[in-house]
PDB file of C-alpha atoms in Angstrom:
ATOM      1  CA  UNK A   1      15.295   2.126  25.761  1.00 38.00           C
ATOM      2  CA  UNK A   2      13.659   1.310  22.715  1.00 39.00           C
ATOM      3  CA  UNK A   3      10.979  -1.206  24.997  1.00 37.00           C
ATOM      4  CA  UNK A   4      10.430   2.364  26.932  1.00 31.00           C
ATOM      5  CA  UNK A   5      10.049   3.996  23.155  1.00 33.00           C
ATOM      6  CA  UNK A   6       7.933   1.664  21.946  1.00 38.00           C
ATOM      7  CA  UNK A   7       5.338   1.311  25.000  1.00 35.00           C
ATOM      8  CA  UNK A   8       5.344   5.250  24.498  1.00 33.00           C
ATOM      9  CA  UNK A   9       3.939   5.234  21.199  1.00 39.00           C
ATOM     10  CA  UNK A  10       1.515   2.001  21.702  1.00 40.00           C
ATOM     11  CA  UNK A  11      -0.007   4.433  24.698  1.00 36.00           C
ATOM     12  CA  UNK A  12      -0.287   7.390  22.546  1.00 39.00           C
ATOM     13  CA  UNK A  13      -1.719   5.262  19.798  1.00 43.00           C
ATOM     14  CA  UNK A  14      -4.126   3.911  22.087  1.00 39.00           C
ATOM     15  CA  UNK A  15      -4.916   7.311  23.322  1.00 36.00           C
ATOM     16  CA  UNK A  16      -5.835   8.909  20.209  1.00 37.00           C
ATOM     17  CA  UNK A  17      -7.927   5.948  19.164  1.00 40.00           C
ATOM     18  CA  UNK A  18      -5.344   3.881  17.422  1.00 45.00           C
ATOM     19  CA  UNK A  19      -5.515   5.692  14.012  1.00 51.00           C
ATOM     20  CA  UNK A  20      -3.734   2.830  12.010  1.00 54.00           C
ATOM     21  CA  UNK A  21      -1.297   3.531  10.115  1.00 51.00           C
ATOM     22  CA  UNK A  22      -1.814   3.688   5.742  1.00 51.00           C
ATOM     23  CA  UNK A  23       1.110   3.914   3.804  1.00 56.00           C
ATOM     24  CA  UNK A  24       3.447   5.763   1.587  1.00 61.00           C
ATOM     25  CA  UNK A  25       1.919   4.068  -1.599  1.00 67.00           C
ATOM     26  CA  UNK A  26       4.221   2.443  -5.017  1.00 76.00           C
ATOM     27  CA  UNK A  27       1.593   1.349  -7.420  1.00 88.00           C
ATOM     28  CA  UNK A  28      -0.363  -0.816  -6.022  1.00 92.00           C
ATOM     29  CA  UNK A  29      -2.932  -3.830  -5.948  1.00 95.00           C
ATOM     30  CA  UNK A  30      -5.625  -2.705  -3.082  1.00 97.00           C
ATOM     31  CA  UNK A  31      -3.331  -2.572  -0.113  1.00 97.00           C
ATOM     32  CA  UNK A  32      -0.124  -4.363  -0.763  1.00 97.00           C
ATOM     33  CA  UNK A  33       2.400  -2.982  -3.391  1.00 97.00           C
ATOM     34  CA  UNK A  34       2.551  -4.845  -7.068  1.00 97.00           C
ATOM     35  CA  UNK A  35       4.966  -5.227  -9.727  1.00 97.00           C
ATOM     36  CA  UNK A  36       3.539  -2.768 -11.820  1.00 96.00           C
ATOM     37  CA  UNK A  37       5.335   0.423 -12.266  1.00 96.00           C
ATOM     38  CA  UNK A  38       4.825   4.011 -13.406  1.00 96.00           C
ATOM     39  CA  UNK A  39       6.001   4.275 -17.521  1.00 95.00           C
ATOM     40  CA  UNK A  40       9.143   6.787 -18.178  1.00 97.00           C
ATOM     41  CA  UNK A  41       8.056  10.745 -17.968  1.00 96.00           C
ATOM     42  CA  UNK A  42       4.782   9.765 -17.065  1.00 97.00           C
ATOM     43  CA  UNK A  43       3.103  10.570 -13.399  1.00 98.00           C
ATOM     44  CA  UNK A  44       0.039   9.016 -11.391  1.00 98.00           C
ATOM     45  CA  UNK A  45      -2.051  10.771  -8.732  1.00 98.00           C
ATOM     46  CA  UNK A  46      -3.647   8.927  -6.350  1.00 97.00           C
ATOM     47  CA  UNK A  47      -6.386   9.920  -3.964  1.00 98.00           C
ATOM     48  CA  UNK A  48      -7.007   7.382  -1.366  1.00 97.00           C
ATOM     49  CA  UNK A  49      -9.551   7.148   1.344  1.00 97.00           C
ATOM     50  CA  UNK A  50     -10.051   4.719   4.173  1.00 97.00           C
ATOM     51  CA  UNK A  51     -12.699   5.164   5.945  1.00 96.00           C
ATOM     52  CA  UNK A  52     -13.373   3.639   9.137  1.00 95.00           C
ATOM     53  CA  UNK A  53     -16.547   0.638   9.311  1.00 93.00           C
ATOM     54  CA  UNK A  54     -16.737   1.230  12.878  1.00 89.00           C
ATOM     55  CA  UNK A  55     -15.546   3.017  15.905  1.00 81.00           C
ATOM     56  CA  UNK A  56     -13.307   1.679  18.260  1.00 71.00           C
ATOM     57  CA  UNK A  57     -13.591   1.439  22.179  1.00 66.00           C
ATOM     58  CA  UNK A  58     -13.895   5.057  22.739  1.00 63.00           C
ATOM     59  CA  UNK A  59     -16.356   5.974  20.104  1.00 56.00           C
ATOM     60  CA  UNK A  60     -14.160   7.771  17.798  1.00 61.00           C
ATOM     61  CA  UNK A  61     -13.741   6.863  13.798  1.00 70.00           C
ATOM     62  CA  UNK A  62     -10.234   7.619  12.831  1.00 83.00           C
ATOM     63  CA  UNK A  63     -10.209   8.356   9.050  1.00 92.00           C
ATOM     64  CA  UNK A  64      -7.022   7.890   6.865  1.00 94.00           C
ATOM     65  CA  UNK A  65      -6.725  10.174   3.788  1.00 96.00           C
ATOM     66  CA  UNK A  66      -3.550  10.022   1.481  1.00 97.00           C
ATOM     67  CA  UNK A  67      -2.496  12.505  -1.644  1.00 98.00           C
ATOM     68  CA  UNK A  68       0.139  10.459  -3.474  1.00 97.00           C
ATOM     69  CA  UNK A  69       2.275  11.453  -7.025  1.00 97.00           C
ATOM     70  CA  UNK A  70       4.418   8.609  -8.583  1.00 98.00           C
ATOM     71  CA  UNK A  71       6.692   9.602 -11.491  1.00 98.00           C
ATOM     72  CA  UNK A  72       8.395   7.217 -13.557  1.00 98.00           C
ATOM     73  CA  UNK A  73      11.790   7.952 -13.932  1.00 98.00           C
ATOM     74  CA  UNK A  74      13.723   5.284 -16.052  1.00 98.00           C
ATOM     75  CA  UNK A  75      13.828   5.370 -20.084  1.00 97.00           C
ATOM     76  CA  UNK A  76      14.316   1.363 -20.512  1.00 96.00           C
ATOM     77  CA  UNK A  77      12.172  -1.216 -21.236  1.00 93.00           C
ATOM     78  CA  UNK A  78      13.553  -3.896 -19.237  1.00 95.00           C
ATOM     79  CA  UNK A  79      14.367  -2.514 -15.800  1.00 97.00           C
ATOM     80  CA  UNK A  80      12.113   0.804 -14.784  1.00 97.00           C
ATOM     81  CA  UNK A  81      11.555   2.403 -11.805  1.00 98.00           C
ATOM     82  CA  UNK A  82       9.645   4.994  -9.896  1.00 98.00           C
ATOM     83  CA  UNK A  83       9.695   7.079  -7.154  1.00 98.00           C
ATOM     84  CA  UNK A  84       7.225   8.825  -5.117  1.00 97.00           C
ATOM     85  CA  UNK A  85       5.668  10.597  -2.512  1.00 98.00           C
ATOM     86  CA  UNK A  86       2.248  11.092  -0.059  1.00 98.00           C
ATOM     87  CA  UNK A  87       0.800  13.881   1.996  1.00 98.00           C
ATOM     88  CA  UNK A  88      -0.978  11.132   4.277  1.00 96.00           C
ATOM     89  CA  UNK A  89      -3.432  12.411   7.724  1.00 95.00           C
ATOM     90  CA  UNK A  90      -4.708  10.292  10.472  1.00 89.00           C
ATOM     91  CA  UNK A  91      -6.368  12.036  12.313  1.00 84.00           C
ATOM     92  CA  UNK A  92      -3.707  12.404  15.199  1.00 82.00           C
ATOM     93  CA  UNK A  93      -1.792  14.861  16.375  1.00 82.00           C
ATOM     94  CA  UNK A  94       1.097  12.819  16.948  1.00 82.00           C
ATOM     95  CA  UNK A  95       1.768  11.644  13.290  1.00 87.00           C
ATOM     96  CA  UNK A  96      -0.082  14.624  11.206  1.00 92.00           C
ATOM     97  CA  UNK A  97       2.393  16.898  12.540  1.00 93.00           C
ATOM     98  CA  UNK A  98       4.556  15.108  10.032  1.00 95.00           C
ATOM     99  CA  UNK A  99       2.879  13.994   7.026  1.00 96.00           C
ATOM    100  CA  UNK A 100       5.008  13.616   4.261  1.00 97.00           C
ATOM    101  CA  UNK A 101       6.419   9.521   3.067  1.00 98.00           C
ATOM    102  CA  UNK A 102       8.420   8.909   0.527  1.00 98.00           C
ATOM    103  CA  UNK A 103       8.398   5.557  -1.643  1.00 98.00           C
ATOM    104  CA  UNK A 104      10.566   3.873  -4.504  1.00 98.00           C
ATOM    105  CA  UNK A 105       9.690   0.782  -6.759  1.00 98.00           C
ATOM    106  CA  UNK A 106      12.608  -0.797  -9.276  1.00 98.00           C
ATOM    107  CA  UNK A 107      11.115  -3.759 -11.535  1.00 98.00           C
ATOM    108  CA  UNK A 108      10.780  -6.157 -14.680  1.00 98.00           C
ATOM    109  CA  UNK A 109       8.004  -6.937 -16.762  1.00 97.00           C
ATOM    110  CA  UNK A 110       7.135 -10.558 -17.225  1.00 97.00           C
ATOM    111  CA  UNK A 111       9.168 -12.102 -19.886  1.00 95.00           C
ATOM    112  CA  UNK A 112      11.718  -9.254 -20.004  1.00 95.00           C
ATOM    113  CA  UNK A 113      14.595 -11.690 -18.628  1.00 93.00           C
ATOM    114  CA  UNK A 114      13.475 -14.284 -20.532  1.00 93.00           C
ATOM    115  CA  UNK A 115      10.695 -16.278 -22.124  1.00 92.00           C
ATOM    116  CA  UNK A 116       7.859 -16.309 -19.548  1.00 92.00           C
ATOM    117  CA  UNK A 117       9.909 -15.173 -17.044  1.00 96.00           C
ATOM    118  CA  UNK A 118       8.056 -13.922 -14.095  1.00 98.00           C
ATOM    119  CA  UNK A 119       7.558  -9.795 -13.264  1.00 98.00           C
ATOM    120  CA  UNK A 120      10.437  -8.866 -10.687  1.00 98.00           C
ATOM    121  CA  UNK A 121      10.058  -6.003  -8.111  1.00 98.00           C
ATOM    122  CA  UNK A 122      12.004  -4.874  -5.064  1.00 98.00           C
ATOM    123  CA  UNK A 123      11.077  -1.465  -3.447  1.00 98.00           C
ATOM    124  CA  UNK A 124      10.415   0.317  -0.392  1.00 98.00           C
ATOM    125  CA  UNK A 125       7.333   2.777   0.897  1.00 97.00           C
ATOM    126  CA  UNK A 126       6.442   4.355   4.261  1.00 96.00           C
ATOM    127  CA  UNK A 127       9.681   6.455   4.981  1.00 98.00           C
ATOM    128  CA  UNK A 128       8.708   8.908   7.206  1.00 96.00           C
ATOM    129  CA  UNK A 129      10.583  12.046   8.464  1.00 95.00           C
ATOM    130  CA  UNK A 130       9.352  11.394  12.271  1.00 94.00           C
ATOM    131  CA  UNK A 131      11.621   9.253  13.762  1.00 93.00           C
ATOM    132  CA  UNK A 132      10.167   5.600  15.314  1.00 89.00           C
ATOM    133  CA  UNK A 133       6.381   7.386  14.232  1.00 90.00           C
ATOM    134  CA  UNK A 134       6.421   7.847  10.359  1.00 94.00           C
ATOM    135  CA  UNK A 135       9.143   6.237   9.491  1.00 95.00           C
ATOM    136  CA  UNK A 136       8.068   2.736   8.860  1.00 96.00           C
ATOM    137  CA  UNK A 137      10.719   1.917   6.713  1.00 97.00           C
ATOM    138  CA  UNK A 138       9.179  -0.937   4.474  1.00 98.00           C
ATOM    139  CA  UNK A 139      11.672  -2.675   2.385  1.00 98.00           C
ATOM    140  CA  UNK A 140       9.631  -5.896   0.218  1.00 99.00           C
ATOM    141  CA  UNK A 141      10.414  -8.116  -2.982  1.00 98.00           C
ATOM    142  CA  UNK A 142       7.648  -9.073  -4.896  1.00 99.00           C
ATOM    143  CA  UNK A 143       7.403 -11.622  -8.031  1.00 98.00           C
ATOM    144  CA  UNK A 144       4.203 -12.223 -10.300  1.00 98.00           C
ATOM    145  CA  UNK A 145       3.075 -14.331 -12.920  1.00 98.00           C
ATOM    146  CA  UNK A 146       0.150 -13.914 -15.257  1.00 97.00           C
ATOM    147  CA  UNK A 147      -1.516 -17.215 -16.204  1.00 97.00           C
ATOM    148  CA  UNK A 148      -4.034 -17.755 -19.110  1.00 95.00           C
ATOM    149  CA  UNK A 149      -7.726 -17.158 -17.831  1.00 96.00           C
ATOM    150  CA  UNK A 150      -6.901 -17.677 -14.372  1.00 98.00           C
ATOM    151  CA  UNK A 151      -5.492 -14.171 -13.962  1.00 98.00           C
ATOM    152  CA  UNK A 152      -2.031 -12.392 -12.009  1.00 98.00           C
ATOM    153  CA  UNK A 153      -0.793 -14.119  -8.690  1.00 99.00           C
ATOM    154  CA  UNK A 154       1.767 -12.280  -7.193  1.00 98.00           C
ATOM    155  CA  UNK A 155       4.101 -13.625  -3.768  1.00 99.00           C
ATOM    156  CA  UNK A 156       7.099 -11.765  -1.802  1.00 99.00           C
ATOM    157  CA  UNK A 157       7.985 -10.527   1.850  1.00 99.00           C
ATOM    158  CA  UNK A 158       8.571  -7.445   3.551  1.00 99.00           C
ATOM    159  CA  UNK A 159      10.072  -5.985   6.519  1.00 98.00           C
ATOM    160  CA  UNK A 160       9.706  -2.805   8.170  1.00 97.00           C
ATOM    161  CA  UNK A 161      10.684  -0.612  11.602  1.00 96.00           C
ATOM    162  CA  UNK A 162       9.546  -2.950  14.690  1.00 95.00           C
ATOM    163  CA  UNK A 163       8.917   0.471  16.582  1.00 94.00           C
ATOM    164  CA  UNK A 164       6.776   2.472  14.182  1.00 93.00           C
ATOM    165  CA  UNK A 165       4.946  -0.780  12.952  1.00 94.00           C
ATOM    166  CA  UNK A 166       4.042  -1.343  16.983  1.00 92.00           C
ATOM    167  CA  UNK A 167       4.958  -5.089  16.840  1.00 93.00           C
ATOM    168  CA  UNK A 168       8.037  -6.741  16.814  1.00 95.00           C
ATOM    169  CA  UNK A 169       6.158  -8.832  14.433  1.00 95.00           C
ATOM    170  CA  UNK A 170       7.641  -6.199  11.819  1.00 96.00           C
ATOM    171  CA  UNK A 171       8.128  -8.993   8.781  1.00 98.00           C
ATOM    172  CA  UNK A 172       5.713 -11.242   6.564  1.00 98.00           C
ATOM    173  CA  UNK A 173       4.472 -12.372   3.435  1.00 99.00           C
ATOM    174  CA  UNK A 174       2.620 -10.251   0.608  1.00 99.00           C
ATOM    175  CA  UNK A 175       0.150 -12.191  -1.878  1.00 99.00           C
ATOM    176  CA  UNK A 176      -2.304 -11.207  -4.232  1.00 98.00           C
ATOM    177  CA  UNK A 177      -4.522 -12.115  -7.332  1.00 98.00           C
ATOM    178  CA  UNK A 178      -5.871  -9.458  -9.555  1.00 98.00           C
ATOM    179  CA  UNK A 179      -7.632  -9.883 -13.248  1.00 98.00           C
ATOM    180  CA  UNK A 180      -8.771  -7.481 -15.537  1.00 97.00           C
ATOM    181  CA  UNK A 181     -12.636  -9.218 -16.273  1.00 98.00           C
ATOM    182  CA  UNK A 182     -12.824  -8.802 -19.935  1.00 97.00           C
ATOM    183  CA  UNK A 183     -15.935 -11.223 -20.175  1.00 97.00           C
ATOM    184  CA  UNK A 184     -17.961  -8.468 -18.806  1.00 98.00           C
ATOM    185  CA  UNK A 185     -16.114  -5.349 -19.750  1.00 98.00           C
ATOM    186  CA  UNK A 186     -12.237  -4.386 -20.330  1.00 97.00           C
ATOM    187  CA  UNK A 187     -12.800  -1.500 -17.773  1.00 98.00           C
ATOM    188  CA  UNK A 188     -13.650  -3.944 -14.516  1.00 98.00           C
ATOM    189  CA  UNK A 189     -10.806  -5.171 -12.838  1.00 98.00           C
ATOM    190  CA  UNK A 190     -11.028  -7.148  -9.459  1.00 98.00           C
ATOM    191  CA  UNK A 191      -8.183  -7.993  -6.779  1.00 98.00           C
ATOM    192  CA  UNK A 192      -7.753  -9.595  -3.710  1.00 98.00           C
ATOM    193  CA  UNK A 193      -4.336  -8.808  -1.181  1.00 99.00           C
ATOM    194  CA  UNK A 194      -2.565  -9.734   1.862  1.00 99.00           C
ATOM    195  CA  UNK A 195      -0.035  -8.701   3.913  1.00 99.00           C
ATOM    196  CA  UNK A 196       1.156 -10.650   6.717  1.00 98.00           C
ATOM    197  CA  UNK A 197       2.127  -9.656  10.464  1.00 97.00           C
ATOM    198  CA  UNK A 198       0.351  -8.658  13.859  1.00 97.00           C
ATOM    199  CA  UNK A 199       1.267  -5.246  13.157  1.00 96.00           C
ATOM    200  CA  UNK A 200      -0.227  -1.848  12.049  1.00 94.00           C
ATOM    201  CA  UNK A 201      -0.038  -2.540   8.618  1.00 96.00           C
ATOM    202  CA  UNK A 202      -0.869  -6.532   8.504  1.00 98.00           C
ATOM    203  CA  UNK A 203      -4.248  -6.682   6.293  1.00 98.00           C
ATOM    204  CA  UNK A 204      -6.734  -8.934   4.362  1.00 99.00           C
ATOM    205  CA  UNK A 205      -8.106  -6.325   0.973  1.00 98.00           C
ATOM    206  CA  UNK A 206     -10.388  -7.169  -1.422  1.00 98.00           C
ATOM    207  CA  UNK A 207     -11.982  -4.614  -3.985  1.00 98.00           C
ATOM    208  CA  UNK A 208     -12.664  -4.173  -7.356  1.00 98.00           C
ATOM    209  CA  UNK A 209     -11.726  -1.253 -10.541  1.00 98.00           C
ATOM    210  CA  UNK A 210     -13.460   0.375 -12.664  1.00 98.00           C
ATOM    211  CA  UNK A 211     -11.917   2.849 -15.604  1.00 98.00           C
ATOM    212  CA  UNK A 212     -14.052   5.974 -16.452  1.00 98.00           C
ATOM    213  CA  UNK A 213     -11.674   6.505 -18.632  1.00 97.00           C
ATOM    214  CA  UNK A 214      -7.966   5.479 -20.356  1.00 94.00           C
ATOM    215  CA  UNK A 215      -6.135   7.322 -17.638  1.00 96.00           C
ATOM    216  CA  UNK A 216      -8.922   7.129 -14.735  1.00 97.00           C
ATOM    217  CA  UNK A 217      -9.857   4.865 -12.540  1.00 98.00           C
ATOM    218  CA  UNK A 218     -11.385   3.959  -9.209  1.00 98.00           C
ATOM    219  CA  UNK A 219     -10.857   1.281  -6.829  1.00 98.00           C
ATOM    220  CA  UNK A 220     -13.809   0.468  -4.647  1.00 98.00           C
ATOM    221  CA  UNK A 221     -12.331  -1.908  -1.569  1.00 98.00           C
ATOM    222  CA  UNK A 222     -12.841  -3.204   1.806  1.00 98.00           C
ATOM    223  CA  UNK A 223      -9.752  -3.771   4.297  1.00 98.00           C
ATOM    224  CA  UNK A 224      -9.849  -6.135   7.042  1.00 98.00           C
ATOM    225  CA  UNK A 225      -6.597  -5.767   9.297  1.00 97.00           C
ATOM    226  CA  UNK A 226      -5.166  -8.641  11.440  1.00 97.00           C
ATOM    227  CA  UNK A 227      -4.573  -6.965  14.170  1.00 95.00           C
ATOM    228  CA  UNK A 228      -7.479  -4.176  15.151  1.00 92.00           C
ATOM    229  CA  UNK A 229      -5.834  -3.307  18.558  1.00 90.00           C
ATOM    230  CA  UNK A 230      -2.861  -1.929  16.463  1.00 91.00           C
ATOM    231  CA  UNK A 231      -4.444  -0.797  12.935  1.00 91.00           C
ATOM    232  CA  UNK A 232      -7.646   0.178  14.304  1.00 90.00           C
ATOM    233  CA  UNK A 233     -10.990  -1.074  12.969  1.00 93.00           C
ATOM    234  CA  UNK A 234     -12.004  -2.383   9.434  1.00 96.00           C
ATOM    235  CA  UNK A 235     -11.999   0.248   6.312  1.00 97.00           C
ATOM    236  CA  UNK A 236     -14.136   0.974   3.256  1.00 98.00           C
ATOM    237  CA  UNK A 237     -11.802   2.380   0.839  1.00 98.00           C
ATOM    238  CA  UNK A 238     -11.993   4.843  -2.444  1.00 98.00           C
ATOM    239  CA  UNK A 239      -8.672   4.886  -4.131  1.00 98.00           C
ATOM    240  CA  UNK A 240      -8.849   7.367  -7.336  1.00 98.00           C
ATOM    241  CA  UNK A 241      -6.044   7.043  -9.808  1.00 97.00           C
ATOM    242  CA  UNK A 242      -5.305   9.277 -12.582  1.00 97.00           C
ATOM    243  CA  UNK A 243      -2.194   9.152 -15.084  1.00 96.00           C
ATOM    244  CA  UNK A 244      -0.514  11.886 -16.633  1.00 95.00           C
ATOM    245  CA  UNK A 245      -0.170  12.243 -19.619  1.00 88.00           C
TER     246      UNK A 245
END
């Protein structure tokens, strides 16, 4: 039965021009989660656009739009947590009828456990409300360490719902590098990340961010999907991030 359901979902996805799957996003790099986390009693508003750089075989570009809110909920210095909710549209009736997704994360900052200890994070995202369509149910673990001059490296692993991810290849590595380019400006950040797996979320992404104010920044990036038949054509992404207070 599960195989039949998956076949129906894949047929639906292809019929609606493979919209691809964006994510109910926790604090992220460009595409993958990061070990960063919202501070206690702070809110983060994210407005993300994923614009297809080319049309699929049917000549249609199915763009993705994500409006998300994330809140820091733990008052502790060494163990922090955030929860979030996203409203995501794909241009697909099969998915857009259930546009609400949830995420959560618990993390420890670098150096909080012992001297030079890495940042650690465990969490989940893509918890949708439509069974086997929007419930990606991705859980992950990450570790990150910042090296002088070079920047921050992170590595981890994830696993999700193979039916919603449209592939039995429902797990993979999470890798990233990012750095504030203080030699140019403390407002400039660059990053590269990779999510393994030939499924609806596997991708290689790169981009840069500029902080227009202390609490406002915009990421400009590009996403190259591992399996375009499942995730859709590559996307140019803009991600507006606003923190309150």
